[in-house]
């Protein structure tokens, strides 16, 4: 039996989620006539402590629209970590769609400090440099290894941004993992951020969709970009119903994914040839070193265990609702076979 640790995007909607989708009341969402979409937007706005929210097809579009809302095209600079999703996986979207310069910081596991932001902000009135405009943060960090930003670090970054009149954006693709791991409500993480969003297609297990939240004015403007980018939908209530079902049934259970990730990390730590510090595994992502990542990855796939290479010497394994304890044991057995101990 396969153990799919490639990503938490690999989940299939459960039977109960599919039932909720089938039974959803729907309408034309872009005319605000879909009651299920409207309800989801209200719930996520409240969850994140914002005035309004908009349902979008993907987290990538949440980042694209978030950036576009804040950045004035033509040389504004976005401060973010080197490993951040918009830097690595959005097909150059920040440049193409927002005309943004990216100022990448070398954070620790994707987490940078308020002092590093302070040092990266361009002097005001400097006509030589780009204009600092936006700070973007990932909670949890993805390629950084599923790390959780401490609340005081988030607050410190927001404070520095405010002092320099910079906008702030919270990429909360896995924000609910941080909430469950640390017991801090989502709205506290999102406090002070101009825009924040959560994804429903990661550990929450829905097939499609993410929701971007912010002030009423920003979200009204976001609808304009949603239309422009082709993200406006029609009877999207069938999708929103899956997201609502996920909020009701798939949040607390993220703790199981975290326990499984920790078990995997501890097991990997005992295998010779694996470089990992299991104490850094806080949520559902396990990033670790091996000497030939592509070959190891290929041999694991032959044994039915899917993990993702992040480079020549790094692999990533992600736990989610379709992986149980037995799956973790099977994965560890495959690792021991492949690494020969
Ligand atoms: C997955 C992910 C995204 C993009 O979300 P999609 O729904 O896959 O488009 C953005 N940021 C982070 C940190 C992610 O992990």
GROMACS .gro file of C-alpha atoms and ligand atoms in nm:
model
  356
    1UNK     CA    1   0.000   0.000   0.000
    2UNK     CA    2   0.123   0.344  -0.091
    3UNK     CA    3   0.222   0.602   0.167
    4UNK     CA    4   0.185   0.940   0.003
    5UNK     CA    5   0.402   1.189   0.192
    6UNK     CA    6   0.464   1.398  -0.121
    7UNK     CA    7   0.244   1.679   0.010
    8UNK     CA    8  -0.067   1.747   0.215
    9UNK     CA    9  -0.226   1.850  -0.116
   10UNK     CA   10  -0.263   1.478  -0.192
   11UNK     CA   11  -0.571   1.421   0.025
   12UNK     CA   12  -0.895   1.299  -0.137
   13UNK     CA   13  -1.227   1.441  -0.017
   14UNK     CA   14  -1.384   1.207   0.239
   15UNK     CA   15  -1.728   1.052   0.187
   16UNK     CA   16  -1.877   1.297   0.440
   17UNK     CA   17  -1.714   1.593   0.263
   18UNK     CA   18  -1.850   1.473  -0.072
   19UNK     CA   19  -2.197   1.449   0.081
   20UNK     CA   20  -2.171   1.806   0.210
   21UNK     CA   21  -2.067   1.915  -0.140
   22UNK     CA   22  -2.354   1.729  -0.304
   23UNK     CA   23  -2.607   1.887  -0.072
   24UNK     CA   24  -2.475   2.243  -0.087
   25UNK     CA   25  -2.713   2.526  -0.161
   26UNK     CA   26  -2.567   2.723  -0.451
   27UNK     CA   27  -2.611   3.036  -0.661
   28UNK     CA   28  -2.397   3.269  -0.872
   29UNK     CA   29  -2.106   3.345  -0.643
   30UNK     CA   30  -1.967   3.640  -0.836
   31UNK     CA   31  -2.306   3.810  -0.799
   32UNK     CA   32  -2.294   3.733  -0.423
   33UNK     CA   33  -2.589   3.496  -0.474
   34UNK     CA   34  -2.425   3.176  -0.353
   35UNK     CA   35  -2.526   3.135   0.012
   36UNK     CA   36  -2.261   2.870   0.081
   37UNK     CA   37  -1.978   3.084  -0.057
   38UNK     CA   38  -2.110   3.385   0.134
   39UNK     CA   39  -2.118   3.183   0.456
   40UNK     CA   40  -1.762   3.056   0.404
   41UNK     CA   41  -1.636   3.409   0.343
   42UNK     CA   42  -1.806   3.535   0.660
   43UNK     CA   43  -1.666   3.248   0.863
   44UNK     CA   44  -1.309   3.296   0.744
   45UNK     CA   45  -1.327   3.674   0.791
   46UNK     CA   46  -1.437   3.615   1.153
   47UNK     CA   47  -1.178   3.341   1.204
   48UNK     CA   48  -0.898   3.574   1.090
   49UNK     CA   49  -1.039   3.880   1.268
   50UNK     CA   50  -1.091   4.077   0.946
   51UNK     CA   51  -1.386   4.272   0.806
   52UNK     CA   52  -1.431   4.078   0.486
   53UNK     CA   53  -1.304   3.784   0.283
   54UNK     CA   54  -1.317   3.647  -0.069
   55UNK     CA   55  -1.324   3.284  -0.186
   56UNK     CA   56  -1.058   3.213  -0.449
   57UNK     CA   57  -0.966   2.904  -0.652
   58UNK     CA   58  -0.620   2.867  -0.498
   59UNK     CA   59  -0.370   2.988  -0.245
   60UNK     CA   60  -0.149   3.100  -0.530
   61UNK     CA   61  -0.423   3.342  -0.635
   62UNK     CA   62  -0.450   3.466  -0.273
   63UNK     CA   63  -0.082   3.558  -0.288
   64UNK     CA   64  -0.112   3.703  -0.639
   65UNK     CA   65  -0.407   3.923  -0.547
   66UNK     CA   66  -0.267   4.006  -0.203
   67UNK     CA   67   0.057   4.128  -0.358
   68UNK     CA   68  -0.129   4.314  -0.632
   69UNK     CA   69  -0.340   4.495  -0.372
   70UNK     CA   70  -0.035   4.625  -0.190
   71UNK     CA   71   0.227   4.675  -0.457
   72UNK     CA   72   0.228   4.966  -0.702
   73UNK     CA   73   0.364   4.802  -1.019
   74UNK     CA   74   0.697   4.931  -1.139
   75UNK     CA   75   0.961   4.878  -0.878
   76UNK     CA   76   0.799   4.841  -0.538
   77UNK     CA   77   0.982   4.591  -0.323
   78UNK     CA   78   0.842   4.299  -0.125
   79UNK     CA   79   1.042   4.172   0.173
   80UNK     CA   80   1.003   3.797   0.229
   81UNK     CA   81   1.199   3.483   0.302
   82UNK     CA   82   1.414   3.316   0.036
   83UNK     CA   83   1.209   2.996   0.071
   84UNK     CA   84   0.869   3.167   0.042
   85UNK     CA   85   0.610   3.027  -0.199
   86UNK     CA   86   0.586   3.341  -0.418
   87UNK     CA   87   0.966   3.329  -0.467
   88UNK     CA   88   0.980   2.958  -0.548
   89UNK     CA   89   0.653   2.828  -0.686
   90UNK     CA   90   0.435   3.094  -0.844
   91UNK     CA   91   0.584   3.098  -1.192
   92UNK     CA   92   0.729   3.445  -1.142
   93UNK     CA   93   0.384   3.580  -1.058
   94UNK     CA   94   0.504   3.864  -0.834
   95UNK     CA   95   0.703   4.006  -1.127
   96UNK     CA   96   0.448   3.927  -1.396
   97UNK     CA   97   0.129   4.025  -1.214
   98UNK     CA   98   0.243   4.290  -0.965
   99UNK     CA   99   0.564   4.423  -1.120
  100UNK     CA  100   0.728   4.359  -0.785
  101UNK     CA  101   1.092   4.342  -0.688
  102UNK     CA  102   1.153   4.070  -0.430
  103UNK     CA  103   1.396   4.133  -0.146
  104UNK     CA  104   1.469   3.788  -0.007
  105UNK     CA  105   1.588   3.738   0.350
  106UNK     CA  106   1.780   3.437   0.483
  107UNK     CA  107   1.554   3.341   0.768
  108UNK     CA  108   1.598   3.045   1.001
  109UNK     CA  109   1.361   2.775   0.874
  110UNK     CA  110   1.175   3.045   0.682
  111UNK     CA  111   1.144   3.269   0.989
  112UNK     CA  112   1.316   3.607   0.984
  113UNK     CA  113   1.345   3.862   1.261
  114UNK     CA  114   1.206   4.215   1.303
  115UNK     CA  115   1.567   4.339   1.301
  116UNK     CA  116   1.627   4.173   0.962
  117UNK     CA  117   1.321   4.351   0.823
  118UNK     CA  118   1.438   4.680   0.972
  119UNK     CA  119   1.777   4.634   0.803
  120UNK     CA  120   1.615   4.554   0.467
  121UNK     CA  121   1.387   4.858   0.453
  122UNK     CA  122   1.516   5.114   0.202
  123UNK     CA  123   1.577   5.468   0.323
  124UNK     CA  124   1.280   5.693   0.248
  125UNK     CA  125   1.324   5.933  -0.040
  126UNK     CA  126   1.610   5.731  -0.191
  127UNK     CA  127   1.555   5.756  -0.564
  128UNK     CA  128   1.821   5.496  -0.640
  129UNK     CA  129   1.670   5.195  -0.472
  130UNK     CA  130   1.333   5.030  -0.518
  131UNK     CA  131   1.061   5.143  -0.277
  132UNK     CA  132   1.003   4.912   0.015
  133UNK     CA  133   0.632   4.843   0.018
  134UNK     CA  134   0.525   4.505   0.157
  135UNK     CA  135   0.638   4.242   0.406
  136UNK     CA  136   0.508   3.890   0.346
  137UNK     CA  137   0.526   3.611   0.601
  138UNK     CA  138   0.446   3.237   0.575
  139UNK     CA  139   0.276   3.074   0.874
  140UNK     CA  140   0.369   2.787   0.894
  141UNK     CA  141   0.681   2.791   0.681
  142UNK     CA  142   0.666   2.535   0.404
  143UNK     CA  143   1.015   2.472   0.263
  144UNK     CA  144   1.142   2.606   0.594
  145UNK     CA  145   1.013   2.282   0.749
  146UNK     CA  146   0.665   2.356   0.884
  147UNK     CA  147   0.802   2.587   1.151
  148UNK     CA  148   0.566   2.807   1.351
  149UNK     CA  149   0.649   3.178   1.381
  150UNK     CA  150   0.635   3.273   1.749
  151UNK     CA  151   0.361   3.529   1.807
  152UNK     CA  152   0.606   3.790   1.936
  153UNK     CA  153   0.816   3.760   1.619
  154UNK     CA  154   0.505   3.812   1.404
  155UNK     CA  155   0.412   4.113   1.616
  156UNK     CA  156   0.765   4.251   1.592
  157UNK     CA  157   0.761   4.223   1.212
  158UNK     CA  158   0.419   4.392   1.195
  159UNK     CA  159   0.546   4.671   1.421
  160UNK     CA  160   0.854   4.735   1.206
  161UNK     CA  161   0.635   4.738   0.896
  162UNK     CA  162   0.393   4.984   1.055
  163UNK     CA  163   0.678   5.213   1.159
  164UNK     CA  164   0.791   5.231   0.795
  165UNK     CA  165   0.437   5.250   0.652
  166UNK     CA  166   0.479   4.912   0.482
  167UNK     CA  167   0.187   4.684   0.407
  168UNK     CA  168   0.179   4.330   0.550
  169UNK     CA  169   0.055   4.000   0.406
  170UNK     CA  170   0.021   3.668   0.587
  171UNK     CA  171   0.043   3.356   0.370
  172UNK     CA  172  -0.152   3.121   0.594
  173UNK     CA  173  -0.163   2.822   0.360
  174UNK     CA  174  -0.108   2.616   0.678
  175UNK     CA  175  -0.215   2.870   0.938
  176UNK     CA  176  -0.453   2.620   1.100
  177UNK     CA  177  -0.158   2.386   1.159
  178UNK     CA  178   0.007   2.668   1.354
  179UNK     CA  179  -0.316   2.728   1.545
  180UNK     CA  180  -0.346   2.364   1.646
  181UNK     CA  181   0.026   2.328   1.723
  182UNK     CA  182   0.046   2.634   1.946
  183UNK     CA  183  -0.308   2.685   2.071
  184UNK     CA  184  -0.306   3.049   1.959
  185UNK     CA  185  -0.626   3.155   1.776
  186UNK     CA  186  -0.595   3.233   1.405
  187UNK     CA  187  -0.701   3.595   1.454
  188UNK     CA  188  -0.407   3.649   1.691
  189UNK     CA  189  -0.165   3.529   1.424
  190UNK     CA  190  -0.333   3.752   1.166
  191UNK     CA  191  -0.355   4.059   1.392
  192UNK     CA  192  -0.205   4.367   1.229
  193UNK     CA  193  -0.168   4.205   0.886
  194UNK     CA  194  -0.343   4.395   0.607
  195UNK     CA  195  -0.426   4.070   0.428
  196UNK     CA  196  -0.423   3.709   0.547
  197UNK     CA  197  -0.549   3.385   0.397
  198UNK     CA  198  -0.594   3.016   0.459
  199UNK     CA  199  -0.584   2.728   0.215
  200UNK     CA  200  -0.839   2.448   0.218
  201UNK     CA  201  -0.645   2.210  -0.007
  202UNK     CA  202  -0.354   2.139   0.228
  203UNK     CA  203  -0.407   1.961   0.557
  204UNK     CA  204  -0.772   2.066   0.571
  205UNK     CA  205  -0.839   1.815   0.295
  206UNK     CA  206  -1.075   2.000   0.058
  207UNK     CA  207  -1.030   1.957  -0.319
  208UNK     CA  208  -1.028   2.327  -0.424
  209UNK     CA  209  -1.012   2.671  -0.275
  210UNK     CA  210  -0.860   2.928  -0.042
  211UNK     CA  211  -0.998   3.240   0.124
  212UNK     CA  212  -0.827   3.581   0.140
  213UNK     CA  213  -0.932   3.822   0.417
  214UNK     CA  214  -0.871   4.189   0.490
  215UNK     CA  215  -1.047   4.522   0.531
  216UNK     CA  216  -1.375   4.581   0.348
  217UNK     CA  217  -1.200   4.817   0.108
  218UNK     CA  218  -0.916   4.580   0.027
  219UNK     CA  219  -1.149   4.286  -0.030
  220UNK     CA  220  -1.375   4.497  -0.255
  221UNK     CA  221  -1.063   4.571  -0.459
  222UNK     CA  222  -0.963   4.203  -0.444
  223UNK     CA  223  -1.291   4.115  -0.621
  224UNK     CA  224  -1.175   4.334  -0.909
  225UNK     CA  225  -0.850   4.138  -0.942
  226UNK     CA  226  -1.037   3.810  -0.898
  227UNK     CA  227  -1.240   3.905  -1.204
  228UNK     CA  228  -0.930   4.023  -1.393
  229UNK     CA  229  -0.735   3.702  -1.328
  230UNK     CA  230  -1.027   3.479  -1.420
  231UNK     CA  231  -1.088   3.362  -1.067
  232UNK     CA  232  -1.455   3.463  -1.048
  233UNK     CA  233  -1.674   3.153  -1.034
  234UNK     CA  234  -2.043   3.064  -1.055
  235UNK     CA  235  -2.203   2.786  -0.844
  236UNK     CA  236  -1.890   2.756  -0.632
  237UNK     CA  237  -2.099   2.663  -0.327
  238UNK     CA  238  -2.019   2.297  -0.399
  239UNK     CA  239  -1.654   2.387  -0.334
  240UNK     CA  240  -1.724   2.620  -0.041
  241UNK     CA  241  -1.926   2.340   0.120
  242UNK     CA  242  -1.612   2.125   0.125
  243UNK     CA  243  -1.421   2.410   0.290
  244UNK     CA  244  -1.694   2.461   0.552
  245UNK     CA  245  -1.694   2.087   0.619
  246UNK     CA  246  -1.315   2.104   0.664
  247UNK     CA  247  -1.348   2.389   0.917
  248UNK     CA  248  -1.600   2.185   1.115
  249UNK     CA  249  -1.431   1.845   1.099
  250UNK     CA  250  -1.066   1.867   0.993
  251UNK     CA  251  -0.905   2.130   1.214
  252UNK     CA  252  -0.854   1.959   1.552
  253UNK     CA  253  -0.742   1.641   1.380
  254UNK     CA  254  -0.434   1.825   1.245
  255UNK     CA  255  -0.281   1.732   1.581
  256UNK     CA  256  -0.268   1.371   1.456
  257UNK     CA  257  -0.071   1.483   1.151
  258UNK     CA  258   0.172   1.665   1.380
  259UNK     CA  259   0.214   1.356   1.599
  260UNK     CA  260   0.274   1.144   1.288
  261UNK     CA  261   0.529   1.392   1.155
  262UNK     CA  262   0.710   1.383   1.488
  263UNK     CA  263   0.707   1.003   1.487
  264UNK     CA  264   0.846   1.004   1.134
  265UNK     CA  265   1.115   1.256   1.231
  266UNK     CA  266   1.218   1.056   1.538
  267UNK     CA  267   1.235   0.739   1.327
  268UNK     CA  268   1.440   0.913   1.057
  269UNK     CA  269   1.673   1.051   1.324
  270UNK     CA  270   1.767   0.694   1.417
  271UNK     CA  271   1.862   0.603   1.058
  272UNK     CA  272   2.225   0.644   0.962
  273UNK     CA  273   2.269   0.878   0.666
  274UNK     CA  274   1.969   1.097   0.750
  275UNK     CA  275   2.040   1.450   0.871
  276UNK     CA  276   1.756   1.581   1.080
  277UNK     CA  277   1.688   1.758   1.408
  278UNK     CA  278   1.351   1.609   1.512
  279UNK     CA  279   1.306   1.881   1.775
  280UNK     CA  280   1.251   2.131   1.491
  281UNK     CA  281   0.946   1.939   1.364
  282UNK     CA  282   0.655   2.138   1.503
  283UNK     CA  283   0.373   2.063   1.257
  284UNK     CA  284   0.314   1.830   0.960
  285UNK     CA  285   0.625   1.895   0.748
  286UNK     CA  286   0.951   1.705   0.784
  287UNK     CA  287   1.250   1.840   0.590
  288UNK     CA  288   1.570   1.637   0.616
  289UNK     CA  289   1.904   1.575   0.449
  290UNK     CA  290   2.034   1.266   0.270
  291UNK     CA  291   2.339   1.236   0.048
  292UNK     CA  292   2.164   1.167  -0.287
  293UNK     CA  293   1.810   1.296  -0.256
  294UNK     CA  294   1.695   1.218  -0.612
  295UNK     CA  295   1.816   0.856  -0.600
  296UNK     CA  296   1.676   0.799  -0.251
  297UNK     CA  297   1.347   0.952  -0.362
  298UNK     CA  298   1.331   0.722  -0.667
  299UNK     CA  299   1.401   0.410  -0.462
  300UNK     CA  300   1.138   0.509  -0.205
  301UNK     CA  301   0.880   0.558  -0.483
  302UNK     CA  302   0.958   0.204  -0.605
  303UNK     CA  303   0.859   0.088  -0.255
  304UNK     CA  304   0.536   0.287  -0.265
  305UNK     CA  305   0.655   0.573  -0.045
  306UNK     CA  306   0.627   0.917  -0.204
  307UNK     CA  307   0.836   1.204  -0.073
  308UNK     CA  308   0.950   1.518  -0.256
  309UNK     CA  309   1.309   1.617  -0.333
  310UNK     CA  310   1.384   1.981  -0.245
  311UNK     CA  311   1.729   1.974  -0.398
  312UNK     CA  312   2.025   1.737  -0.441
  313UNK     CA  313   2.056   1.672  -0.069
  314UNK     CA  314   1.716   1.749   0.080
  315UNK     CA  315   1.383   1.571   0.098
  316UNK     CA  316   1.044   1.676   0.230
  317UNK     CA  317   0.776   1.449   0.375
  318UNK     CA  318   0.434   1.587   0.467
  319UNK     CA  319   0.172   1.414   0.680
  320UNK     CA  320  -0.202   1.458   0.629
  321UNK     CA  321  -0.539   1.296   0.686
  322UNK     CA  322  -0.478   1.011   0.442
  323UNK     CA  323  -0.166   0.892   0.631
  324UNK     CA  324  -0.204   0.695   0.955
  325UNK     CA  325   0.042   0.548   1.211
  326UNK     CA  326   0.073   0.227   1.011
  327UNK     CA  327   0.169   0.436   0.707
  328UNK     CA  328   0.444   0.606   0.906
  329UNK     CA  329   0.580   0.265   1.009
  330UNK     CA  330   0.575   0.145   0.648
  331UNK     CA  331   0.753   0.462   0.537
  332UNK     CA  332   1.024   0.416   0.802
  333UNK     CA  333   1.073   0.054   0.696
  334UNK     CA  334   1.118   0.167   0.335
  335UNK     CA  335   1.369   0.434   0.446
  336UNK     CA  336   1.569   0.173   0.639
  337UNK     CA  337   1.574  -0.055   0.334
  338UNK     CA  338   1.672   0.219   0.093
  339UNK     CA  339   1.943   0.361   0.318
  340UNK     CA  340   2.067   0.011   0.401
  341UNK     CA  341   2.031   0.007   0.780
  342LIG     C1  342   0.056   2.555  -0.123
  342LIG     C2  343   0.104   2.688  -0.082
  342LIG     C3  344   0.064   2.802  -0.150
  342LIG     C4  345  -0.023   2.797  -0.274
  342LIG     O1  346  -0.146   2.739  -0.253
  342LIG     P1  347  -0.222   2.659  -0.371
  342LIG     O2  348  -0.357   2.642  -0.313
  342LIG     O3  349  -0.146   2.533  -0.391
  342LIG     O4  350  -0.220   2.747  -0.491
  342LIG     C5  351   0.109   2.924  -0.105
  342LIG     N1  352   0.188   2.933   0.001
  342LIG     C6  353   0.229   2.826   0.071
  342LIG     C7  354   0.315   2.844   0.191
  342LIG     C8  355   0.190   2.700   0.030
  342LIG     O5  356   0.234   2.592   0.097
   0.00000   0.00000   0.00000
